[in-house]
XYZ file of C-alpha atoms in Angstrom:
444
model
C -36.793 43.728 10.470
C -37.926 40.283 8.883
C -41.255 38.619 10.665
C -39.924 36.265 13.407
C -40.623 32.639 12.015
C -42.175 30.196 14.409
C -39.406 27.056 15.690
C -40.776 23.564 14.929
C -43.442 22.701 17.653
C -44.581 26.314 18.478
C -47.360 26.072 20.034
C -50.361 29.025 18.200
C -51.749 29.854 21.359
C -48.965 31.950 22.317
C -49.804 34.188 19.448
C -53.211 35.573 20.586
C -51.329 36.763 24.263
C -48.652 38.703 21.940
C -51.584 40.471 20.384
C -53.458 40.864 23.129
C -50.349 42.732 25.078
C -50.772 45.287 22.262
C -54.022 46.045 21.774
C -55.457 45.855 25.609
C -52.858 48.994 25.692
C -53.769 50.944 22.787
C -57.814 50.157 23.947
C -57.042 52.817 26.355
C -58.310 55.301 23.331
C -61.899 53.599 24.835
C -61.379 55.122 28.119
C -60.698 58.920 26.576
C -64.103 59.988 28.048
C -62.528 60.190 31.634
C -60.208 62.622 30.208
C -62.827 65.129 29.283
C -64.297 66.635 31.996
C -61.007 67.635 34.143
C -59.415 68.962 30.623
C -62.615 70.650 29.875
C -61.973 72.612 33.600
C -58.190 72.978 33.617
C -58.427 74.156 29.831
C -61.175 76.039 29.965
C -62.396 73.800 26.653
C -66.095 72.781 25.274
C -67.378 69.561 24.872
C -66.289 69.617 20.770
C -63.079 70.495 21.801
C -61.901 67.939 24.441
C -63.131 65.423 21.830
C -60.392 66.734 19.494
C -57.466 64.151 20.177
C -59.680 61.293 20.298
C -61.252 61.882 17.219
C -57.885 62.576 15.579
C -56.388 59.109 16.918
C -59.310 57.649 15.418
C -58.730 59.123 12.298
C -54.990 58.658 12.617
C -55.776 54.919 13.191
C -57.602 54.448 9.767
C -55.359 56.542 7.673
C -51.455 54.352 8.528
C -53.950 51.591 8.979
C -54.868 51.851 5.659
C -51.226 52.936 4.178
C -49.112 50.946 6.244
C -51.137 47.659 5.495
C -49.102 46.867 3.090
C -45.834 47.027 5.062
C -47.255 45.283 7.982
C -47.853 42.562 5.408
C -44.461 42.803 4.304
C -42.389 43.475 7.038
C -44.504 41.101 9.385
C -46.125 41.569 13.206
C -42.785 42.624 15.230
C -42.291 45.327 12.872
C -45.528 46.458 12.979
C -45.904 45.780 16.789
C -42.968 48.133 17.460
C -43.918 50.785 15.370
C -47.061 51.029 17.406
C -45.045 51.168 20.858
C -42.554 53.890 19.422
C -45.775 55.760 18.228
C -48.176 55.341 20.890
C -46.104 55.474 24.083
C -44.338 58.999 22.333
C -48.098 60.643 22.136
C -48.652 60.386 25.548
C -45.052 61.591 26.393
C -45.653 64.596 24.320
C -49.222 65.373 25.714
C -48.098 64.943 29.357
C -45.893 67.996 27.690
C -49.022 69.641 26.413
C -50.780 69.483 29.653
C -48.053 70.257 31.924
C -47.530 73.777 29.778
C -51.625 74.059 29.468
C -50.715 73.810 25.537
C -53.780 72.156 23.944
C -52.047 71.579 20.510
C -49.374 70.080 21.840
C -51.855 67.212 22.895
C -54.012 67.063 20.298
C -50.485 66.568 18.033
C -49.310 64.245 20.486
C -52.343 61.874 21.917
C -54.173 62.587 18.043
C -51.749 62.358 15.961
C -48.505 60.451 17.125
C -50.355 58.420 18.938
C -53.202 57.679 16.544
C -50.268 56.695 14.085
C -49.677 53.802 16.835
C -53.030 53.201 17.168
C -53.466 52.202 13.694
C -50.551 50.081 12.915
C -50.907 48.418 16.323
C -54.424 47.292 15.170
C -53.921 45.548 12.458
C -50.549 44.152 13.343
C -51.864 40.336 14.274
C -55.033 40.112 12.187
C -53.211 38.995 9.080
C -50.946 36.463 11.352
C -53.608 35.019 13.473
C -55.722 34.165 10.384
C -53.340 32.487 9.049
C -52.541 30.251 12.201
C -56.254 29.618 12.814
C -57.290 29.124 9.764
C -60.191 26.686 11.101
C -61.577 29.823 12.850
C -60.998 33.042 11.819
C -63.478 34.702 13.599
C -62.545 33.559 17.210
C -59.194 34.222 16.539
C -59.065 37.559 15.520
C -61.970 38.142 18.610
C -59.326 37.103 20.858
C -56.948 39.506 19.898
C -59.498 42.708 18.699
C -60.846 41.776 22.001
C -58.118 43.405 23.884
C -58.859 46.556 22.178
C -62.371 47.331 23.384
C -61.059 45.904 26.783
C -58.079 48.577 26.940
C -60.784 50.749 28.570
C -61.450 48.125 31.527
C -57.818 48.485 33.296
C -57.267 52.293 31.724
C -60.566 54.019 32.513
C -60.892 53.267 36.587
C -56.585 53.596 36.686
C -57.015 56.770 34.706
C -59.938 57.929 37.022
C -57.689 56.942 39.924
C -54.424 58.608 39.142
C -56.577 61.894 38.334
C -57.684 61.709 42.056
C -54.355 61.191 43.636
C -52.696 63.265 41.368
C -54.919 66.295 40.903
C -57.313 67.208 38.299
C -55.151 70.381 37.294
C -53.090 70.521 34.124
C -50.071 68.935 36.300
C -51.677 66.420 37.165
C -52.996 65.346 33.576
C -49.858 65.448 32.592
C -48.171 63.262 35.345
C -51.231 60.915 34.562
C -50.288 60.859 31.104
C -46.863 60.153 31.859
C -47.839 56.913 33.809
C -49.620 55.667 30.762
C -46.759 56.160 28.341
C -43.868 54.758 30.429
C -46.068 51.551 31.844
C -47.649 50.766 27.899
C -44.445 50.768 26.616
C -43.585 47.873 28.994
C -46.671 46.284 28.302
C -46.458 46.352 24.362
C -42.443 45.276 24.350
C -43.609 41.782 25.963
C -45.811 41.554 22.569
C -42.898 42.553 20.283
C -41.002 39.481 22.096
C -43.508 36.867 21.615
C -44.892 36.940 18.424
C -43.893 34.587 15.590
C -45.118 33.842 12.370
C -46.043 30.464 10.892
C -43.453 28.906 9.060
C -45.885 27.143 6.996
C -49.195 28.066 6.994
C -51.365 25.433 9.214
C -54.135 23.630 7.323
C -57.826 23.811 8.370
C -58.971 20.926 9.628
C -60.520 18.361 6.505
C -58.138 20.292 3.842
C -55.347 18.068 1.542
C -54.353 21.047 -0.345
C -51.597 23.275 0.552
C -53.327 25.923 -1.873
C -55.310 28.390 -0.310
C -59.146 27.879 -0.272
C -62.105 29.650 -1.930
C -61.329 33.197 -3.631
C -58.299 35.315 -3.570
C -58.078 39.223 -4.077
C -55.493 41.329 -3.958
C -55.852 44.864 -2.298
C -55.529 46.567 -5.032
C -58.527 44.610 -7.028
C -60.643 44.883 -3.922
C -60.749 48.561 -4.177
C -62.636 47.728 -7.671
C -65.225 45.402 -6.445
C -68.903 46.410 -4.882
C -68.541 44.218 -1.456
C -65.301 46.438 -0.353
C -67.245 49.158 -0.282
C -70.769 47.661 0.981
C -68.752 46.676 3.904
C -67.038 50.176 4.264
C -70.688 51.450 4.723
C -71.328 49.097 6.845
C -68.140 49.403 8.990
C -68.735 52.940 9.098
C -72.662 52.902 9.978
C -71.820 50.914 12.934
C -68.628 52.267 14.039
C -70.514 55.984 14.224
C -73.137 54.197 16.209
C -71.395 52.797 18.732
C -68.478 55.838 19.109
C -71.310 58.214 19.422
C -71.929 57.224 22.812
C -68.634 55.267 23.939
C -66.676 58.595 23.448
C -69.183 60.699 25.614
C -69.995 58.076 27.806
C -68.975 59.359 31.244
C -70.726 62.959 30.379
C -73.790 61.264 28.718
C -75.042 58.961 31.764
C -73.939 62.327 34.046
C -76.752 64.309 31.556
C -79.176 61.603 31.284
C -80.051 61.277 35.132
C -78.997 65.018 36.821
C -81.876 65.742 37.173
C -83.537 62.569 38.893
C -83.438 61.857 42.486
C -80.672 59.378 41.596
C -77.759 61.467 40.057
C -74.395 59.835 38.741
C -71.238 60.159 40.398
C -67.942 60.767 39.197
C -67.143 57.333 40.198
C -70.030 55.659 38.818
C -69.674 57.535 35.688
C -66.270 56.038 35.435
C -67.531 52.770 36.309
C -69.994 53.031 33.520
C -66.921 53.584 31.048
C -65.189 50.270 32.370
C -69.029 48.060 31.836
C -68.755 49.636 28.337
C -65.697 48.576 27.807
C -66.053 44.935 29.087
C -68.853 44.958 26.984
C -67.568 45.770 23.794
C -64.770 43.375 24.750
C -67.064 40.542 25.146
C -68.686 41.665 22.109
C -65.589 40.941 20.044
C -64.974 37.389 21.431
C -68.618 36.000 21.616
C -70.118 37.731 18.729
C -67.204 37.013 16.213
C -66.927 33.214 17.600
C -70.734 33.133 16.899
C -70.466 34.330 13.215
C -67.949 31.339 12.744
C -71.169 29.157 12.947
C -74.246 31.424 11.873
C -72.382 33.393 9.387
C -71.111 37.256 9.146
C -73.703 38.134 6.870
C -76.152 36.915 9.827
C -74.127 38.517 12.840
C -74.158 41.769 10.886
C -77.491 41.719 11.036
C -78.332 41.603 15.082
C -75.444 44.545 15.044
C -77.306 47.220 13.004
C -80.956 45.628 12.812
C -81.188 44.921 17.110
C -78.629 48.267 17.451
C -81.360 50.554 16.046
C -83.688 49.110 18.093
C -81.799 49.765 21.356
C -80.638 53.299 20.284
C -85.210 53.559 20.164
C -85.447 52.171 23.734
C -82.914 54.818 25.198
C -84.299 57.755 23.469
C -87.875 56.562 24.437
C -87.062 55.567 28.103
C -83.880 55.931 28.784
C -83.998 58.792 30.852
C -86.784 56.739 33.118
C -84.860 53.928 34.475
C -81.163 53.511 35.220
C -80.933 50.019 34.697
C -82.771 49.768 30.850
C -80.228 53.055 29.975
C -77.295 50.924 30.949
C -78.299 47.759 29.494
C -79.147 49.134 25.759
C -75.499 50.991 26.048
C -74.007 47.622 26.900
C -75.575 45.802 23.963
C -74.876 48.723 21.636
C -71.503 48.462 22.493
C -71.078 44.591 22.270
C -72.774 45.271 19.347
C -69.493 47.843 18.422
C -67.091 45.823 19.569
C -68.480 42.410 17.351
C -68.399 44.490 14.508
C -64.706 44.924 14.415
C -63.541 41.127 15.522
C -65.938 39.749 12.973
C -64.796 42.262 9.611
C -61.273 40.659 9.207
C -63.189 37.405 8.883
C -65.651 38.464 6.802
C -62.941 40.096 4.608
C -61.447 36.727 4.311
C -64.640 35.272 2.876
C -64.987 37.558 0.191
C -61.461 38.280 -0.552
C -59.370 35.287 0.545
C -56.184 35.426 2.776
C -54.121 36.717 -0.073
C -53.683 40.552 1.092
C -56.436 40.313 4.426
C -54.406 42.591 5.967
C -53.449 45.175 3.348
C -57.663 45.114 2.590
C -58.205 45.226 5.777
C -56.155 48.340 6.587
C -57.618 49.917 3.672
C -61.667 49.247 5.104
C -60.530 50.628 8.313
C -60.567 53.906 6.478
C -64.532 53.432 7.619
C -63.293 54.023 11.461
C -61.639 57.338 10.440
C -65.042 58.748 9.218
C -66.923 57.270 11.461
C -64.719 58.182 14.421
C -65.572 62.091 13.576
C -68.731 61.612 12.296
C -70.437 60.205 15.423
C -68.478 62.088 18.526
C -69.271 65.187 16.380
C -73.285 64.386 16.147
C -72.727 63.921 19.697
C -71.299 66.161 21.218
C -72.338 69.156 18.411
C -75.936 68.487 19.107
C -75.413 68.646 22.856
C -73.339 71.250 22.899
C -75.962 73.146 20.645
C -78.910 71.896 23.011
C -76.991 73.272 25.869
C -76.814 77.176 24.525
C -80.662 76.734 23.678
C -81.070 75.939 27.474
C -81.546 72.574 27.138
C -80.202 70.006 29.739
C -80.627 66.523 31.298
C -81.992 63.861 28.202
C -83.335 66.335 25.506
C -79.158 67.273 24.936
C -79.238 63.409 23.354
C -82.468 62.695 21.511
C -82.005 64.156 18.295
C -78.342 62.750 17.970
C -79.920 59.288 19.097
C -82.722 59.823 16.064
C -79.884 59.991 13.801
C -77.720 57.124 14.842
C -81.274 54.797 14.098
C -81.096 56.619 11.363
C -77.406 55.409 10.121
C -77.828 51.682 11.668
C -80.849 51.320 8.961
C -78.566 52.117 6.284
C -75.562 49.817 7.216
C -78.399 47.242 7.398
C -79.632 47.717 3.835
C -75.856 48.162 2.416
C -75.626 44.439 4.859
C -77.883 42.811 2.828
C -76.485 44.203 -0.789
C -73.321 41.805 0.213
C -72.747 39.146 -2.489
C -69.842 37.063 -3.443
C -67.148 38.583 -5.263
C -67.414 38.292 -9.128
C -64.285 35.954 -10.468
C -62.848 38.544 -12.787
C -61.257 39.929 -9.522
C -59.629 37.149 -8.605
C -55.592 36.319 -8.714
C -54.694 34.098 -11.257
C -54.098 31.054 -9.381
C -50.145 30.539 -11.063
C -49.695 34.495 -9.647
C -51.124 33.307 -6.384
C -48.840 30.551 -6.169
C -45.650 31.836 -6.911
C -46.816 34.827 -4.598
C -46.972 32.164 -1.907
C -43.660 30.886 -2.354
C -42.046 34.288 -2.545
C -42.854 34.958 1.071
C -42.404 31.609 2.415
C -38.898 32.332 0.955
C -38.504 35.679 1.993
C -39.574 34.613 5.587
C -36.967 31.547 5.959
């Protein structure tokens, strides 16, 4: 399939909507936590386990992120966006399967692993495209689009919580609830598939002459070899855990936190709590990513992990004392999560140019596959282990919250390690030219 080249006059703003049709539908991975507790009952499953497909998506996500980078770059968005609908709409087919026979695998293979395949080629599918027609401002444009995946959470977690009441919290109806989302995103995504287009030239920042592009230019491959790819993988990674430590365990975590106040949590409110997080972390990826386009990533990166630690403090201190301070520091963490994602592609392109952004990018997202075991396991291990010590309300949290402080210092420190790339790793301009016209070619 070659990319879709954009007709004279094409207006760029129709690009962010194309990505945003994807990745508001794979965001629904946000809204897993609602999952949990009636799988947990129907299953007969801990804590560790229900967490299973979601940390296998996320895992999924960074492993084709990082090998299919390369053929999103070559085979262009459509391709890419496609893939993700055939992948992601198929996991939830074949874990309304697993549910309606009560066959955990069959979900964990389906939501975890088919579906985390779609996850990650879904992601990156319009980073490389969008930077390249906003080249003026990378970091609001990819915030636009990332932006629909931490808001995937805001339509799927109160629908999901919704269908599970009309439908039945049993294992038939998780798996007629899982068959809603699989027919109605693969409706969703196709309208992406059909819109998206790729520059036929690449538009010029405003100010530039040159048609060549501007500042450094790394290939993938020589990225792997330099200090900053993997400074940023730390710090990817340090902020990812942070954030999917309590976004995955959300509805169960503000459940814990106040059972045993005079002021318990709902089911309801706890799903409502899932859809603030997500509109936070959606908002995070706009307005914090827009805002590094004028202080800076190195800057923005900064409030994330240095401010993050700090509110990770104020809930383990205090959290379990008022309602309103609990949910605020989650919302901030998690704008805090979400900003961290819209803003990497465009620090990427600082370092490493726009020559391969999206293969290096795919490969960095390798960070969200650690991460996105690492911090739902400190979760929900530690509470799970709190719990047989006979343990309950707050104190199932606080030594998993210690930790997370803990992992926010050291993306901070790897943050401020960040220099510019040494010029040995650069392309040769020549190869970076005649790289240029090959796909221009190739694209016509």
């Amino acid at each position: 399939m070659s990319p879709p080249v954009a007709p004279p006059g094409w207006s760029r703003w129709l690009v962010p909507p194309a990505a945003l049709s994807v990745h508001l539908s794979i965001g629904q991975a946000y809204a897993w936590s609602v999952f949990k507790p009636p799988l947990e009952s129907a299953l007969g499953l801990s804590g560790t386990q229900s967490a299973l497909p979601f940390q296998l998506g996320i895992v999924m996500l960074g492993l084709s992120a990082a090998f299919g980078g390369t053929l999103v770059e070559r085979n262009g968005p459509r391709w890419a966006m496609t893939v993700a609908l055939l992948c992601f709409s198929s996991g939830f087919l074949l874990s309304a399967l697993g549910a309606f026979l009560e066959q955990y695998w069959l979900i964990v293979l389906g939501y975890g692993f088919v579906g985390g395949i779609g996850l990650g080629i879904g992601y990156i599918s319009p980073v490389s495209t969008l930077i390249k027609w906003f080249p003026d401002r990378p970091g609001m444009a990819t915030g636009i689009a990332i932006m629909g995946f931490g808001g995937g959470a805001l339509i799927a977690s109160p629908w999901s919580a919704q269908m599970l009441e009309s439908f039945g919290g049993d294992s038939s109806g998780i798996a007629l609830a899982f068959l809603v989302h699989g027919l109605s995103y693969a409706v969703f995504m196709l309208l992406g598939v059909l819109l998206v287009r790729v520059p036929r030239t690449a538009p010029q920042a405003p100010g530039t002459t040159s048609a060549a592009p501007a500042g450094p230019q790394v290939s993938a491959n020589q990225a792997l070899r330099t200090p900053q790819f993997w400074l940023l993988w730390i710090v990817l990674c340090m902020n990812v855990t942070a954030g999917i430590g309590i976004l995955e365990k959300a509805a169960p975590m503000i459940t814990d936190f106040f059972a045993d106040t005079s002021t318990p949590v709902s089911v309801t409110a706890a799903a409502g709590f899932v859809a603030l997080l997500s509109a936070a972390n959606m908002a995070g990826r706009l307005g914090w990513s827009s805002t590094s386009d004028l202080i800076g990533r190195k800057n923005v990166y900064r409030v994330y992990l240095g401010v993050g630690a700090l509110m990770y403090a104020l809930i383990a201190l205090f959290g379990d004392s008022s309602k309103p301070l609990f949910v605020l520091c989650a919302l901030v963490i998690l704008s805090f999560y979400g900003g961290g994602f819209a803003t990497v592609p465009a620090y990427l392109k600082d370092l490493f140019g726009t020559y391969q952004v999206g293969a290096i990018h795919g490969r960095l997202l390798t960070a969200w596959s650690t991460a996105g075991v690492l911090g739902p396991l400190i979760v929900n291990w530690i509470a799970d282990r709190q719990e047989e010590a006979g343990r309950h309300g707050a104190s199932l949290y606080g030594l998993s919250f210690v930790i997370m402080i803990g992992l926010l210092v050291v993306g901070f420190v790897a943050n401020e390690l960040v220099r510019p790339v040494d010029p040995r790793h650069h392309v040769p301009a020549p190869k970076e030219a005649a790289h240029a016209e090959r796909q221009q070619s190739e694209s016509a």
